Coordinates of N, CA and C and ligand atoms in Angstrom, one line a residue:
X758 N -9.3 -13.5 1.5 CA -8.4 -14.5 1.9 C -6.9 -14.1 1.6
X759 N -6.2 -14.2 2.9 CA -4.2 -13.9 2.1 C -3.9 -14.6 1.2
X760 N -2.8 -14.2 1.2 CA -2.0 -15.1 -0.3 C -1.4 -16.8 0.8
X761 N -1.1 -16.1 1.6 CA -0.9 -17.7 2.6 C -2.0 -18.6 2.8
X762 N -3.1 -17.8 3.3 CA -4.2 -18.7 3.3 C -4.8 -19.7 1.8
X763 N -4.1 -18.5 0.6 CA -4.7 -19.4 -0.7 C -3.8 -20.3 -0.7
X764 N -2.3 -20.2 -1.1 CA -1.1 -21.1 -1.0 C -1.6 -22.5 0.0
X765 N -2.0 -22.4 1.0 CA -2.5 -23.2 1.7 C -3.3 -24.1 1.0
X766 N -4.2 -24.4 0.3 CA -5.1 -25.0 -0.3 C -4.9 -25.8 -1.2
X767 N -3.9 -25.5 -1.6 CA -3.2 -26.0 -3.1 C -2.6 -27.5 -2.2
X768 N -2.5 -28.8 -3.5 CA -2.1 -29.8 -3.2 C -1.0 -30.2 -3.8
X769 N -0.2 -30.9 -3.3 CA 0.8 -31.1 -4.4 C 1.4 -32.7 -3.9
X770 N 1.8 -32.8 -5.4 CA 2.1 -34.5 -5.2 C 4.2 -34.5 -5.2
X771 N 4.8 -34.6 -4.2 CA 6.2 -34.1 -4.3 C 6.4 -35.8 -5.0
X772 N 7.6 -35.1 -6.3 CA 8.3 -36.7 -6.5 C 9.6 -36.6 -6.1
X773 N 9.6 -37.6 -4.9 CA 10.5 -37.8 -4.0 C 11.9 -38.6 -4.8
X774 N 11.2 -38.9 -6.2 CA 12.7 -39.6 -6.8 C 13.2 -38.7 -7.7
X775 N 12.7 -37.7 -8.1 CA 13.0 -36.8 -9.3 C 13.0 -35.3 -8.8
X776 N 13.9 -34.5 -8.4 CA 13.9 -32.8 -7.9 C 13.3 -32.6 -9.6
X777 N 12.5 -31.3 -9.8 CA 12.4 -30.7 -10.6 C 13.2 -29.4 -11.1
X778 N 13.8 -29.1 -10.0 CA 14.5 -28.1 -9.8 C 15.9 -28.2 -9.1
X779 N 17.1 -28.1 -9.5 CA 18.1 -28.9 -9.3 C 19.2 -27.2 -9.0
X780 N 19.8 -27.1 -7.8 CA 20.5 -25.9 -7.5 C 21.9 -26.2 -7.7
X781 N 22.9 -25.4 -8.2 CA 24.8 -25.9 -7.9 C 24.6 -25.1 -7.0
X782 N 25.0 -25.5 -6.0 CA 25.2 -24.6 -4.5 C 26.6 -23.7 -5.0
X783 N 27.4 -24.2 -5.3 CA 28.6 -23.9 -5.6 C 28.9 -22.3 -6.4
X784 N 27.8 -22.6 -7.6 CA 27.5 -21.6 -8.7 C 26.8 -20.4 -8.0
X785 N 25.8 -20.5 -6.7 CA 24.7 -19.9 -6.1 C 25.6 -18.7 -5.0
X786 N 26.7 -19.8 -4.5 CA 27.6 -19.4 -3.3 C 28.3 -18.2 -4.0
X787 N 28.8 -18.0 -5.3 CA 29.5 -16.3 -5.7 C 27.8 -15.6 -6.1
X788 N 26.9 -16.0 -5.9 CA 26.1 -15.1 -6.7 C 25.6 -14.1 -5.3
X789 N 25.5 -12.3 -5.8 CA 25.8 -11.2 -4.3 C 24.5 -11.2 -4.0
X790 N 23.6 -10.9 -5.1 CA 22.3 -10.4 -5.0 C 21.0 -12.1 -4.3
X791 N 21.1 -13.0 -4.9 CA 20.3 -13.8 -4.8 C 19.1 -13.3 -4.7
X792 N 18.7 -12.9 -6.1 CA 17.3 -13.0 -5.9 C 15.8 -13.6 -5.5
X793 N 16.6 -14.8 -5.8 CA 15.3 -16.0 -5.7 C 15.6 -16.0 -4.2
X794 N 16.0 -15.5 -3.5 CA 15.3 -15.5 -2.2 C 14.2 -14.6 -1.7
X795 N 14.2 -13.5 -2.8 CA 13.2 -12.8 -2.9 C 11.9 -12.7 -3.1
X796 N 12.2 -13.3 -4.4 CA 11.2 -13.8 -5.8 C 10.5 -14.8 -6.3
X797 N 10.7 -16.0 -5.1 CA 10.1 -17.0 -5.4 C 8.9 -16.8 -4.4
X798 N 7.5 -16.7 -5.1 CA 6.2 -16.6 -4.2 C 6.2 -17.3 -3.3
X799 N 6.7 -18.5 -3.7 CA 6.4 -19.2 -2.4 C 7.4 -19.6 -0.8
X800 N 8.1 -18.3 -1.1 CA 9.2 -18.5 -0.6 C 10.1 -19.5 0.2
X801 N 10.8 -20.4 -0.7 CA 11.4 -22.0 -1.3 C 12.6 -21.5 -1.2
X802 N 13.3 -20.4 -1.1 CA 14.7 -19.9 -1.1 C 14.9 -19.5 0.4
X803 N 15.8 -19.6 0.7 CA 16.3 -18.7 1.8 C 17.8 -18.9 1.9
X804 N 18.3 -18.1 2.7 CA 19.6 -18.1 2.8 C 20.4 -17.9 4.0
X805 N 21.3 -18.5 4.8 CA 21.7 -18.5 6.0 C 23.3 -18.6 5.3
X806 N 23.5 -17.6 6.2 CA 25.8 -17.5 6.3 C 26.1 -17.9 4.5
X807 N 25.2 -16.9 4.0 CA 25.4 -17.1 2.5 C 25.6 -18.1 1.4
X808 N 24.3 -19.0 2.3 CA 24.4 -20.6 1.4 C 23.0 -20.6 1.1
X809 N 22.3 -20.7 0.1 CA 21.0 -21.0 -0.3 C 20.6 -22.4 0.1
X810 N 19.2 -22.2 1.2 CA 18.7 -23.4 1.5 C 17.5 -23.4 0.2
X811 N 17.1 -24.7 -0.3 CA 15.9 -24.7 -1.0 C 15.3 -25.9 -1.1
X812 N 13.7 -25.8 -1.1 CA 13.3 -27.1 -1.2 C 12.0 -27.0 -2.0
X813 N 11.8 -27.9 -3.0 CA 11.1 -28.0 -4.1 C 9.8 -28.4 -3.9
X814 N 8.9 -29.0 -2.9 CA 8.3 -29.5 -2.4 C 7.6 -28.1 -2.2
X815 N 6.3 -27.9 -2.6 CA 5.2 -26.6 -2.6 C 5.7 -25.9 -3.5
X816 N 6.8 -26.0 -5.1 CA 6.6 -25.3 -6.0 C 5.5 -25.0 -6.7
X817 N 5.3 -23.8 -7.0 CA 4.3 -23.3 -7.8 C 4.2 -23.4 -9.0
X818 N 5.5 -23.7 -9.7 CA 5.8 -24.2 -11.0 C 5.9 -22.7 -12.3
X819 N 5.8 -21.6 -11.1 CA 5.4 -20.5 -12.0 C 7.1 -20.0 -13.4
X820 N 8.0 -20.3 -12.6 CA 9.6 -20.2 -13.5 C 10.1 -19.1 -13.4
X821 N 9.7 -18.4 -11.8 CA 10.2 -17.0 -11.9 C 11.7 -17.2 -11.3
X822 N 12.2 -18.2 -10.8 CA 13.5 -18.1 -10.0 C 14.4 -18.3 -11.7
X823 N 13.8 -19.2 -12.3 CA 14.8 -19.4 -13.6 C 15.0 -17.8 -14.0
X824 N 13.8 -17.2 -14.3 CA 14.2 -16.4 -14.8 C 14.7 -15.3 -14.2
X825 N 14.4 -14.8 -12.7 CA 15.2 -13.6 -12.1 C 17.0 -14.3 -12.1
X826 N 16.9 -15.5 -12.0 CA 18.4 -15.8 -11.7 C 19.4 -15.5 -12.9
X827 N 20.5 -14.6 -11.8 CA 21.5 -14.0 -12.9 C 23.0 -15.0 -13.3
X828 N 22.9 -16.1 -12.4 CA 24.1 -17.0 -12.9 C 23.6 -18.2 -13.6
X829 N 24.3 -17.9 -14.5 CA 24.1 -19.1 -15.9 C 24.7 -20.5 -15.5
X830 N 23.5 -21.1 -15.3 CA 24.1 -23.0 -15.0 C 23.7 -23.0 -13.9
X831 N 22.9 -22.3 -12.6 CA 22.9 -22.2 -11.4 C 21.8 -23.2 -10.8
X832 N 21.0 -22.5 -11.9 CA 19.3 -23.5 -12.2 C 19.0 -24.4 -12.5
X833 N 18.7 -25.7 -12.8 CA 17.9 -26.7 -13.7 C 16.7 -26.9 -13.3
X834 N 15.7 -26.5 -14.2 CA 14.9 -26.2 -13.9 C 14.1 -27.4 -15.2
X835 N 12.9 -28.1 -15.1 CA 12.0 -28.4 -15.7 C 10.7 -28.5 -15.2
X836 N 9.6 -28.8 -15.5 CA 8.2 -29.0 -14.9 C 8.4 -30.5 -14.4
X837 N 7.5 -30.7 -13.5 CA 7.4 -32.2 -12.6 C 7.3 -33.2 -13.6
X838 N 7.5 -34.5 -13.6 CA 7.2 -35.8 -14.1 C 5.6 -35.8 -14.1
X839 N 4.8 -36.2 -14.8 CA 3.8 -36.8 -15.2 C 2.9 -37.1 -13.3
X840 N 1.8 -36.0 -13.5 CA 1.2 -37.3 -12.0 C 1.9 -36.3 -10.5
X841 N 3.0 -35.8 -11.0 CA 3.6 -34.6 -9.6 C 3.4 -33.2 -9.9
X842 N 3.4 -32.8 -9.1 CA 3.6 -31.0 -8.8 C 1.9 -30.8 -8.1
X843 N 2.5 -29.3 -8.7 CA 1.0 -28.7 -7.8 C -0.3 -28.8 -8.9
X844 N -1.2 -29.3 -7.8 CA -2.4 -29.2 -8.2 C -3.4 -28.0 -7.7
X845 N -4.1 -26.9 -8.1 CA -4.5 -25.3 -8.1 C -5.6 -25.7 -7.8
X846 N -6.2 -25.3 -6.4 CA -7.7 -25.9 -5.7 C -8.9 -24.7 -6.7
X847 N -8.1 -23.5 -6.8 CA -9.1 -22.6 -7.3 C -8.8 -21.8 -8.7
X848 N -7.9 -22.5 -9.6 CA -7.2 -22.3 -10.8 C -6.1 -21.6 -10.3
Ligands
SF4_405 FE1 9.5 -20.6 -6.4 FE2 8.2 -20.3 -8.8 FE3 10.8 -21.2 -8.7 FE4 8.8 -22.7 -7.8 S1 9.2 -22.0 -10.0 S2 10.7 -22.4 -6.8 S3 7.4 -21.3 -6.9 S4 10.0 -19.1 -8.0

């Protein structure tokens, strides 16, 4: 099975009142490299005319964007509220 077809399977409960993951566009817009458009598995990053689109909805919850990211404050990052995020069909 791909890594798409497993991502696929997985459920997730989005909380539409609470981002878990909170971007300063501002702070993102000097950063050259942007890795987390790279590095995020589930590719949740992208970037058009050097503005990071992102959307939180199918995070993996794994914390690799906090940590490849090299501007300080850029991120807020915590785990879902109680009852949201992903739920792992096959661990
Ligand atoms: Fe992507 Fe992992 Fe960051 Fe979620 S925690 S946005 S899956 S890199």
């Amino acid at each position: 099975m791909s890594i798409e077809q497993l991502l696929g399977i997985n459920k997730f409960a989005v909380d539409d009142d609470e981002a878990h993951i909170i971007l300063k566009k501002d702070i993102c817009a000097a950063c050259m490299d942007k890795p987390c458009t790279f590095a995020c598995p589930a590719g949740l990053y992208t970037e058009k005319d050097g503005e990071i689109s992102f959307d939180y909805a199918g995070c993996l919850e794994c914390g690799t964007c906090r940590t490849v990211c090299p501007k300080e404050g850029a991120i807020s990052w915590q785990y879902p509220r109680g009852g949201f995020g992903i739920n792992f069909r096959y661990g």
